[in-house]
């Protein structure tokens, strides 16, 4: 009996019919397609960052330094790509955006479930992040689950402990549903790792690079919103640039920043 299954092609492997059919502008305005494509690509990169972040946590908890460093490098490179996409979005002028902005209705980037999940993976623990989602929605469940799991920094502290730089039981057994707080014991472990200047110190530096990369994305995003809509409220009633500005310079890994003055 012959196999009548269609041969795998470039298009079928990538699901291009679904991907290229997922752009559905609500107006005939030329610039709306760019707006949709950019944000869909953001979501694809957020999906990959979550995938890499979960892998990184497993590598850290298994004391696999080589693959942890590789995962961190990939995440940093993705973040640079995400930031660079803002240059493309900024080719759209405020007037061009206003030609279709009203048709967005209540839709807002503030509702990105994957970005909220990424924040939770990095350590954010704030129930307000769930308020934009129906309690029965997939997004609500995924964000809540991420807030209940150890964060990336929790896995990093365990990695340091496995490498001989212990922050003590309080750090290793902390309630992971609570926000990360600066810890003298964790900072002592970090300083010891830096003093030895080995592979764990390299992981420390890549971790702070990751934190800085997220803050760079936030800054560029705020500036893009400011130049596009000024002080107007965001779509969906969000605070727009004024709200986004409150998220700047809020590190995910405060202990890594706290030790800089003592290195």
mmCIF file of N, CA and C in Angstrom, residues 55-140:
data_model
loop_
_atom_site.group_PDB
_atom_site.id
_atom_site.type_symbol
_atom_site.label_atom_id
_atom_site.label_comp_id
_atom_site.label_asym_id
_atom_site.label_seq_id
_atom_site.Cartn_x
_atom_site.Cartn_y
_atom_site.Cartn_z
ATOM 1 N N UNK A 55 14.834 26.092 29.976
ATOM 2 C CA UNK A 55 16.037 25.269 29.743
ATOM 3 C C UNK A 55 17.189 25.755 30.618
ATOM 4 N N UNK A 56 17.366 27.082 30.688
ATOM 5 C CA UNK A 56 18.435 27.657 31.497
ATOM 6 C C UNK A 56 18.271 27.268 32.960
ATOM 7 N N UNK A 57 17.066 27.318 33.471
ATOM 8 C CA UNK A 57 16.858 26.942 34.872
ATOM 9 C C UNK A 57 17.259 25.485 35.124
ATOM 10 N N UNK A 58 16.929 24.615 34.191
ATOM 11 C CA UNK A 58 17.317 23.200 34.361
ATOM 12 C C UNK A 58 18.831 23.048 34.331
ATOM 13 N N UNK A 59 19.482 23.765 33.441
ATOM 14 C CA UNK A 59 20.948 23.670 33.337
ATOM 15 C C UNK A 59 21.617 24.223 34.601
ATOM 16 N N UNK A 60 21.097 25.319 35.141
ATOM 17 C CA UNK A 60 21.658 25.879 36.371
ATOM 18 C C UNK A 60 21.491 24.911 37.535
ATOM 19 N N UNK A 61 20.308 24.328 37.665
ATOM 20 C CA UNK A 61 20.050 23.435 38.789
ATOM 21 C C UNK A 61 20.830 22.126 38.669
ATOM 22 N N UNK A 62 21.264 21.788 37.447
ATOM 23 C CA UNK A 62 22.108 20.610 37.241
ATOM 24 C C UNK A 62 23.594 20.957 37.241
ATOM 25 N N UNK A 63 23.936 22.205 37.567
ATOM 26 C CA UNK A 63 25.329 22.673 37.600
ATOM 27 C C UNK A 63 26.031 22.512 36.252
ATOM 28 N N UNK A 64 25.287 22.650 35.187
ATOM 29 C CA UNK A 64 25.823 22.519 33.832
ATOM 30 C C UNK A 64 26.218 23.915 33.341
ATOM 31 N N UNK A 65 27.414 24.343 33.712
ATOM 32 C CA UNK A 65 27.853 25.703 33.426
ATOM 33 C C UNK A 65 27.943 25.975 31.929
ATOM 34 N N UNK A 66 28.504 25.043 31.190
ATOM 35 C CA UNK A 66 28.710 25.256 29.749
ATOM 36 C C UNK A 66 27.404 25.560 29.038
ATOM 37 N N UNK A 67 26.399 24.726 29.273
ATOM 38 C CA UNK A 67 25.131 24.929 28.579
ATOM 39 C C UNK A 67 24.324 26.083 29.168
ATOM 40 N N UNK A 68 24.537 26.379 30.454
ATOM 41 C CA UNK A 68 23.885 27.554 31.048
ATOM 42 C C UNK A 68 24.402 28.832 30.387
ATOM 43 N N UNK A 69 25.709 28.921 30.197
ATOM 44 C CA UNK A 69 26.288 30.095 29.533
ATOM 45 C C UNK A 69 25.792 30.219 28.100
ATOM 46 N N UNK A 70 25.668 29.096 27.420
ATOM 47 C CA UNK A 70 25.173 29.119 26.041
ATOM 48 C C UNK A 70 23.727 29.617 26.002
ATOM 49 N N UNK A 71 22.893 29.124 26.920
ATOM 50 C CA UNK A 71 21.495 29.556 26.964
ATOM 51 C C UNK A 71 21.398 31.047 27.267
ATOM 52 N N UNK A 72 22.228 31.525 28.187
ATOM 53 C CA UNK A 72 22.219 32.950 28.513
ATOM 54 C C UNK A 72 22.625 33.787 27.300
ATOM 55 N N UNK A 73 23.645 33.326 26.569
ATOM 56 C CA UNK A 73 24.068 34.058 25.368
ATOM 57 C C UNK A 73 22.930 34.135 24.358
ATOM 58 N N UNK A 74 22.215 33.019 24.176
ATOM 59 C CA UNK A 74 21.110 33.023 23.212
ATOM 60 C C UNK A 74 20.009 33.978 23.658
ATOM 61 N N UNK A 75 19.669 33.964 24.942
ATOM 62 C CA UNK A 75 18.622 34.859 25.435
ATOM 63 C C UNK A 75 19.023 36.323 25.260
ATOM 64 N N UNK A 76 20.294 36.626 25.510
ATOM 65 C CA UNK A 76 20.770 37.994 25.342
ATOM 66 C C UNK A 76 20.700 38.426 23.885
ATOM 67 N N UNK A 77 21.029 37.515 22.970
ATOM 68 C CA UNK A 77 20.980 37.835 21.549
ATOM 69 C C UNK A 77 19.545 38.056 21.093
ATOM 70 N N UNK A 78 18.625 37.262 21.618
ATOM 71 C CA UNK A 78 17.206 37.460 21.293
ATOM 72 C C UNK A 78 16.741 38.820 21.798
ATOM 73 N N UNK A 79 17.126 39.189 23.014
ATOM 74 C CA UNK A 79 16.722 40.482 23.551
ATOM 75 C C UNK A 79 17.237 41.629 22.685
ATOM 76 N N UNK A 80 18.454 41.513 22.173
ATOM 77 C CA UNK A 80 18.991 42.555 21.287
ATOM 78 C C UNK A 80 18.156 42.657 20.017
ATOM 79 N N UNK A 81 17.696 41.501 19.523
ATOM 80 C CA UNK A 81 16.850 41.493 18.328
ATOM 81 C C UNK A 81 15.504 42.146 18.620
ATOM 82 N N UNK A 82 14.932 41.833 19.793
ATOM 83 C CA UNK A 82 13.657 42.418 20.184
ATOM 84 C C UNK A 82 13.773 43.943 20.295
ATOM 85 N N UNK A 83 14.872 44.412 20.882
ATOM 86 C CA UNK A 83 15.086 45.858 21.007
ATOM 87 C C UNK A 83 15.237 46.490 19.624
ATOM 88 N N UNK A 84 15.979 45.815 18.731
ATOM 89 C CA UNK A 84 16.216 46.367 17.397
ATOM 90 C C UNK A 84 14.938 46.499 16.588
ATOM 91 N N UNK A 85 13.944 45.651 16.873
ATOM 92 C CA UNK A 85 12.676 45.743 16.142
ATOM 93 C C UNK A 85 11.978 47.079 16.371
ATOM 94 N N UNK A 86 12.279 47.725 17.492
ATOM 95 C CA UNK A 86 11.661 49.018 17.766
ATOM 96 C C UNK A 86 12.053 50.037 16.704
ATOM 97 N N UNK A 87 13.280 49.894 16.152
ATOM 98 C CA UNK A 87 13.699 50.793 15.079
ATOM 99 C C UNK A 87 12.737 50.707 13.897
ATOM 100 N N UNK A 88 12.270 49.515 13.600
ATOM 101 C CA UNK A 88 11.332 49.335 12.485
ATOM 102 C C UNK A 88 9.986 49.971 12.833
ATOM 103 N N UNK A 89 9.525 49.732 14.064
ATOM 104 C CA UNK A 89 8.233 50.285 14.470
ATOM 105 C C UNK A 89 8.260 51.808 14.463
ATOM 106 N N UNK A 90 9.427 52.380 14.783
ATOM 107 C CA UNK A 90 9.531 53.841 14.844
ATOM 108 C C UNK A 90 9.586 54.493 13.465
ATOM 109 N N UNK A 91 9.583 53.703 12.390
ATOM 110 C CA UNK A 91 9.431 54.296 11.063
ATOM 111 C C UNK A 91 7.990 54.732 10.820
ATOM 112 N N UNK A 92 7.078 54.337 11.711
ATOM 113 C CA UNK A 92 5.679 54.743 11.630
ATOM 114 C C UNK A 92 5.493 56.016 12.453
ATOM 115 N N UNK A 93 4.989 57.061 11.828
ATOM 116 C CA UNK A 93 4.826 58.340 12.516
ATOM 117 C C UNK A 93 3.583 58.322 13.404
ATOM 118 N N UNK A 94 3.486 59.258 14.351
ATOM 119 C CA UNK A 94 2.277 59.336 15.171
ATOM 120 C C UNK A 94 1.005 59.462 14.335
ATOM 121 N N UNK A 95 1.039 60.263 13.270
ATOM 122 C CA UNK A 95 -0.158 60.415 12.438
ATOM 123 C C UNK A 95 -0.538 59.110 11.746
ATOM 124 N N UNK A 96 0.475 58.363 11.312
ATOM 125 C CA UNK A 96 0.189 57.083 10.668
ATOM 126 C C UNK A 96 -0.443 56.107 11.656
ATOM 127 N N UNK A 97 0.023 56.113 12.895
ATOM 128 C CA UNK A 97 -0.570 55.240 13.910
ATOM 129 C C UNK A 97 -2.005 55.648 14.204
ATOM 130 N N UNK A 98 -2.260 56.943 14.256
ATOM 131 C CA UNK A 98 -3.603 57.426 14.585
ATOM 132 C C UNK A 98 -4.631 57.061 13.522
ATOM 133 N N UNK A 99 -4.190 56.739 12.311
ATOM 134 C CA UNK A 99 -5.150 56.392 11.266
ATOM 135 C C UNK A 99 -5.897 55.094 11.560
ATOM 136 N N UNK A 100 -5.315 54.248 12.429
ATOM 137 C CA UNK A 100 -6.020 52.994 12.756
ATOM 138 C C UNK A 100 -6.094 52.725 14.256
ATOM 139 N N UNK A 101 -5.544 53.605 15.075
ATOM 140 C CA UNK A 101 -5.476 53.346 16.517
ATOM 141 C C UNK A 101 -6.851 53.085 17.129
ATOM 142 N N UNK A 102 -7.861 53.836 16.730
ATOM 143 C CA UNK A 102 -9.186 53.672 17.320
ATOM 144 C C UNK A 102 -9.754 52.283 17.080
ATOM 145 N N UNK A 103 -9.329 51.632 16.007
ATOM 146 C CA UNK A 103 -9.857 50.316 15.698
ATOM 147 C C UNK A 103 -9.262 49.226 16.579
ATOM 148 N N UNK A 104 -8.247 49.574 17.374
ATOM 149 C CA UNK A 104 -7.667 48.591 18.306
ATOM 150 C C UNK A 104 -8.591 48.353 19.493
ATOM 151 N N UNK A 105 -9.522 49.296 19.720
ATOM 152 C CA UNK A 105 -10.499 49.194 20.799
ATOM 153 C C UNK A 105 -9.785 48.918 22.130
ATOM 154 N N UNK A 106 -10.118 47.823 22.815
ATOM 155 C CA UNK A 106 -9.539 47.550 24.141
ATOM 156 C C UNK A 106 -8.249 46.731 24.068
ATOM 157 N N UNK A 107 -7.810 46.388 22.850
ATOM 158 C CA UNK A 107 -6.589 45.585 22.713
ATOM 159 C C UNK A 107 -5.372 46.411 23.103
ATOM 160 N N UNK A 108 -4.468 45.826 23.880
ATOM 161 C CA UNK A 108 -3.300 46.548 24.373
ATOM 162 C C UNK A 108 -2.159 45.580 24.618
ATOM 163 N N UNK A 109 -0.936 46.055 24.352
ATOM 164 C CA UNK A 109 0.241 45.250 24.657
ATOM 165 C C UNK A 109 0.326 44.928 26.140
ATOM 166 N N UNK A 110 -0.355 45.722 26.960
ATOM 167 C CA UNK A 110 -0.414 45.463 28.403
ATOM 168 C C UNK A 110 -1.005 44.080 28.685
ATOM 169 N N UNK A 111 -1.753 43.544 27.711
ATOM 170 C CA UNK A 111 -2.416 42.254 27.879
ATOM 171 C C UNK A 111 -1.557 41.069 27.429
ATOM 172 N N UNK A 112 -0.314 41.302 27.063
ATOM 173 C CA UNK A 112 0.534 40.207 26.598
ATOM 174 C C UNK A 112 0.783 39.209 27.728
ATOM 175 N N UNK A 113 0.121 38.062 27.654
ATOM 176 C CA UNK A 113 0.283 37.053 28.691
ATOM 177 C C UNK A 113 1.679 36.482 28.731
ATOM 178 N N UNK A 114 2.301 36.349 27.563
ATOM 179 C CA UNK A 114 3.649 35.776 27.530
ATOM 180 C C UNK A 114 4.665 36.706 28.183
ATOM 181 N N UNK A 115 4.514 38.030 27.981
ATOM 182 C CA UNK A 115 5.450 38.940 28.628
ATOM 183 C C UNK A 115 5.273 38.914 30.136
ATOM 184 N N UNK A 116 4.022 38.819 30.613
ATOM 185 C CA UNK A 116 3.790 38.717 32.052
ATOM 186 C C UNK A 116 4.386 37.409 32.595
ATOM 187 N N UNK A 117 4.278 36.346 31.816
ATOM 188 C CA UNK A 117 4.866 35.074 32.234
ATOM 189 C C UNK A 117 6.390 35.183 32.279
ATOM 190 N N UNK A 118 6.965 35.903 31.315
ATOM 191 C CA UNK A 118 8.412 36.117 31.305
ATOM 192 C C UNK A 118 8.845 36.911 32.535
ATOM 193 N N UNK A 119 8.084 37.947 32.881
ATOM 194 C CA UNK A 119 8.383 38.712 34.096
ATOM 195 C C UNK A 119 8.352 37.808 35.325
ATOM 196 N N UNK A 120 7.358 36.916 35.385
ATOM 197 C CA UNK A 120 7.247 36.006 36.527
ATOM 198 C C UNK A 120 8.424 35.046 36.566
ATOM 199 N N UNK A 121 8.855 34.571 35.421
ATOM 200 C CA UNK A 121 10.019 33.692 35.375
ATOM 201 C C UNK A 121 11.256 34.408 35.914
ATOM 202 N N UNK A 122 11.367 35.714 35.613
ATOM 203 C CA UNK A 122 12.502 36.492 36.087
ATOM 204 C C UNK A 122 12.388 36.832 37.571
ATOM 205 N N UNK A 123 11.180 36.692 38.146
ATOM 206 C CA UNK A 123 11.047 36.896 39.586
ATOM 207 C C UNK A 123 9.914 37.793 40.034
ATOM 208 N N UNK A 124 9.161 38.392 39.087
ATOM 209 C CA UNK A 124 8.068 39.274 39.520
ATOM 210 C C UNK A 124 6.989 38.467 40.231
ATOM 211 N N UNK A 125 6.572 38.967 41.381
ATOM 212 C CA UNK A 125 5.489 38.360 42.150
ATOM 213 C C UNK A 125 4.525 39.467 42.534
ATOM 214 N N UNK A 126 3.521 39.682 41.689
ATOM 215 C CA UNK A 126 2.588 40.785 41.888
ATOM 216 C C UNK A 126 1.234 40.340 41.349
ATOM 217 N N UNK A 127 0.278 40.150 42.249
ATOM 218 C CA UNK A 127 -1.046 39.663 41.857
ATOM 219 C C UNK A 127 -1.746 40.603 40.892
ATOM 220 N N UNK A 128 -1.333 41.867 40.869
ATOM 221 C CA UNK A 128 -1.963 42.820 39.951
ATOM 222 C C UNK A 128 -1.719 42.449 38.494
ATOM 223 N N UNK A 129 -0.659 41.688 38.247
ATOM 224 C CA UNK A 129 -0.363 41.268 36.872
ATOM 225 C C UNK A 129 -1.443 40.349 36.317
ATOM 226 N N UNK A 130 -2.240 39.766 37.206
ATOM 227 C CA UNK A 130 -3.289 38.839 36.774
ATOM 228 C C UNK A 130 -4.615 39.533 36.488
ATOM 229 N N UNK A 131 -4.726 40.809 36.864
ATOM 230 C CA UNK A 131 -6.016 41.493 36.792
ATOM 231 C C UNK A 131 -6.521 41.698 35.366
ATOM 232 N N UNK A 132 -5.611 41.691 34.389
ATOM 233 C CA UNK A 132 -6.023 41.933 33.005
ATOM 234 C C UNK A 132 -6.584 40.689 32.329
ATOM 235 N N UNK A 133 -6.637 39.558 33.058
ATOM 236 C CA UNK A 133 -7.009 38.285 32.434
ATOM 237 C C UNK A 133 -8.204 37.654 33.134
ATOM 238 N N UNK A 134 -9.042 37.038 32.349
ATOM 239 C CA UNK A 134 -10.161 36.259 32.888
ATOM 240 C C UNK A 134 -9.595 35.147 33.764
ATOM 241 N N UNK A 135 -10.116 34.963 34.973
ATOM 242 C CA UNK A 135 -9.595 33.923 35.872
ATOM 243 C C UNK A 135 -9.614 32.520 35.264
ATOM 244 N N UNK A 136 -10.474 32.304 34.270
ATOM 245 C CA UNK A 136 -10.558 30.991 33.634
ATOM 246 C C UNK A 136 -9.721 30.896 32.366
ATOM 247 N N UNK A 137 -8.973 31.944 32.052
ATOM 248 C CA UNK A 137 -8.222 31.964 30.802
ATOM 249 C C UNK A 137 -6.906 31.195 30.924
ATOM 250 N N UNK A 138 -6.390 30.794 29.782
ATOM 251 C CA UNK A 138 -5.086 30.121 29.720
ATOM 252 C C UNK A 138 -3.985 31.046 30.213
ATOM 253 N N UNK A 139 -4.073 32.340 29.833
ATOM 254 C CA UNK A 139 -3.042 33.296 30.237
ATOM 255 C C UNK A 139 -2.967 33.420 31.758
ATOM 256 N N UNK A 140 -4.128 33.525 32.393
ATOM 257 C CA UNK A 140 -4.172 33.640 33.850
ATOM 258 C C UNK A 140 -3.521 32.418 34.499
#
